[in-house]
Amino acid sequence: MSLITTENKDGVLFLGFNRPDKKNAITLDMYRTLTAAFKAAQADDTVRVVLVHGSPDTFTSGNDLADFLSEPMDDKSPIPAFLEALSHFEKPIVAAVNGPAIGIGTTMLLHCDLVYADTTAKLAVPFINLGAVPEGGSSYLMPRIMGNVRAAELLMLGETFNGQKAKEYGLVNDVVEPGKLMETATAAARKLAQRPPAALRITKSLLKRWNRDTLDKVIPTELELFAQQLRSPEAKEAMTAFFEKRKPDFSGFK
Ligand code: COA
């Protein structure tokens, strides 16, 4: 079974993370598959809407930290292409968030149009705790969506927050009981799939275009700094500590 599943049903392309043993951590190959899926969905007239979802207990734990340790982000990284495909995707994207939605698992939601979470959702943008910095346009979009102090709280403390807080901060539309998540997200996606597609695409582009030029500068700048920080001793300590199942010790760094 593929680590990214795709199923087109009645105009809705269900795009699923499917690596449950590693909490759906996204590998380099998974980014490539996701990029290809968004590009194919863009070109396929039978796809009206994309619905991104996780496995039964997890949305995604974000970037595979083993990849971050072993493969420094360089020119060959598939992450910029993924963010480009996601942030430039012209059709509506709905997300269904359950369990962990960490790092890019949360920042990708900033590029979705409708986001539903269930009461198990645990979101976080914990880049700081990894010795890293914001990515995915989050340093620009989060202050706009929720205000500076809330963006600073989430990005500087890097703590996990639940769906209710995500709703209060403007990251999700609604929080539902676990059994209702896919049903709720699918119902919204089906409604979108029945709207006139050209008007829907133009509506989405109007909602996004005024940020477009800035975002096209923000995302590569963030990634450059992210890649630089990944090579830092702080990041090495944070990621090694994760795999050694201990707390990182940043006391020796200045
Ligand atoms: N990259 C690589 N492996 C990961 C991973 C990630 N992002 N997230 C989880 N895993 C692996 C764990 O190493 C573990 O593997 P093992 O069974 O071989 O030891 C397995 O997935 C299960 O994870 P575990 O931590 O035991 O599950 P949990 O339910 O206790 O916690 C999380 C789940 C998501 C809260 C926790 O795994 C976590 O914090 N992951 C890292 C999140 C992160 O920092 N992402 C990157 C942001 S830039």
Short mmCIF file of C-alpha atoms and ligand atoms in Angstrom, two decimals, residues 21-23 25 61-66 68 100 102-104 126-127 130 226 242-243 245, ligand 1:
data_model
loop_
_atom_site.label_atom_id
_atom_site.label_comp_id
_atom_site.label_asym_id
_atom_site.label_seq_id
_atom_site.Cartn_x
_atom_site.Cartn_y
_atom_site.Cartn_z
CA ASP A 21 3.75 3.10 12.25
CA LYS A 22 5.75 6.37 12.05
CA LYS A 23 2.78 8.62 12.81
CA ALA A 25 5.96 11.29 9.22
CA SER A 61 3.79 14.10 12.66
CA GLY A 62 5.41 16.32 10.04
CA ASN A 63 8.72 15.97 8.33
CA ASP A 64 10.54 12.68 8.93
CA LEU A 65 13.18 13.69 11.46
CA ALA A 66 15.50 10.86 10.36
CA PHE A 68 16.37 15.86 8.49
CA PRO A 100 -0.94 14.76 15.80
CA ILE A 102 2.91 18.62 13.78
CA GLY A 103 5.21 21.02 11.94
CA ILE A 104 4.30 20.96 8.29
CA PRO A 126 7.47 23.15 17.26
CA PHE A 127 10.30 24.31 14.97
CA LEU A 130 14.09 21.43 17.00
CA PHE A 226 15.44 26.48 7.93
CA PHE A 242 14.10 12.78 19.92
CA PHE A 243 15.41 9.44 18.65
CA LYS A 245 13.84 9.42 23.67
N1 COA B 1 9.96 11.63 12.10
C1 COA B 1 10.43 10.38 12.21
N2 COA B 1 9.89 9.45 12.99
C2 COA B 1 8.81 9.81 13.70
C3 COA B 1 8.26 11.10 13.65
C4 COA B 1 8.89 12.04 12.80
N3 COA B 1 8.42 13.27 12.64
N4 COA B 1 7.19 11.16 14.48
C5 COA B 1 7.06 9.94 15.02
N5 COA B 1 8.03 9.12 14.56
C6 COA B 1 8.25 7.72 14.90
C7 COA B 1 8.86 7.55 16.28
O1 COA B 1 10.27 7.65 16.20
C8 COA B 1 8.36 6.16 16.64
O2 COA B 1 9.17 5.24 15.95
P1 COA B 1 9.61 3.84 16.70
O3 COA B 1 8.31 3.14 16.95
O4 COA B 1 10.48 3.18 15.67
O5 COA B 1 10.32 4.27 17.98
C9 COA B 1 6.97 6.09 16.00
O6 COA B 1 6.96 7.08 14.99
C10 COA B 1 5.86 6.39 16.97
O7 COA B 1 6.11 7.66 17.56
P2 COA B 1 6.04 7.92 19.15
O8 COA B 1 6.82 9.16 19.43
O9 COA B 1 6.40 6.69 19.88
O10 COA B 1 4.45 8.18 19.27
P3 COA B 1 3.72 9.08 20.36
O11 COA B 1 2.27 8.78 20.18
O12 COA B 1 4.32 8.91 21.71
O13 COA B 1 4.00 10.61 19.92
C11 COA B 1 4.20 12.41 18.35
C12 COA B 1 3.54 11.06 18.67
C13 COA B 1 3.81 12.79 16.92
C14 COA B 1 3.68 13.47 19.34
C15 COA B 1 5.73 12.28 18.50
O14 COA B 1 6.14 11.14 17.74
C16 COA B 1 6.51 13.47 17.99
O15 COA B 1 6.62 14.46 18.69
N6 COA B 1 7.08 13.35 16.78
C17 COA B 1 7.97 14.36 16.22
C18 COA B 1 7.18 15.53 15.69
C19 COA B 1 8.08 16.54 15.06
O16 COA B 1 8.91 17.16 15.71
N7 COA B 1 7.93 16.71 13.73
C20 COA B 1 8.76 17.56 12.91
C21 COA B 1 8.29 18.96 12.94
S1 COA B 1 9.30 19.98 11.91
#
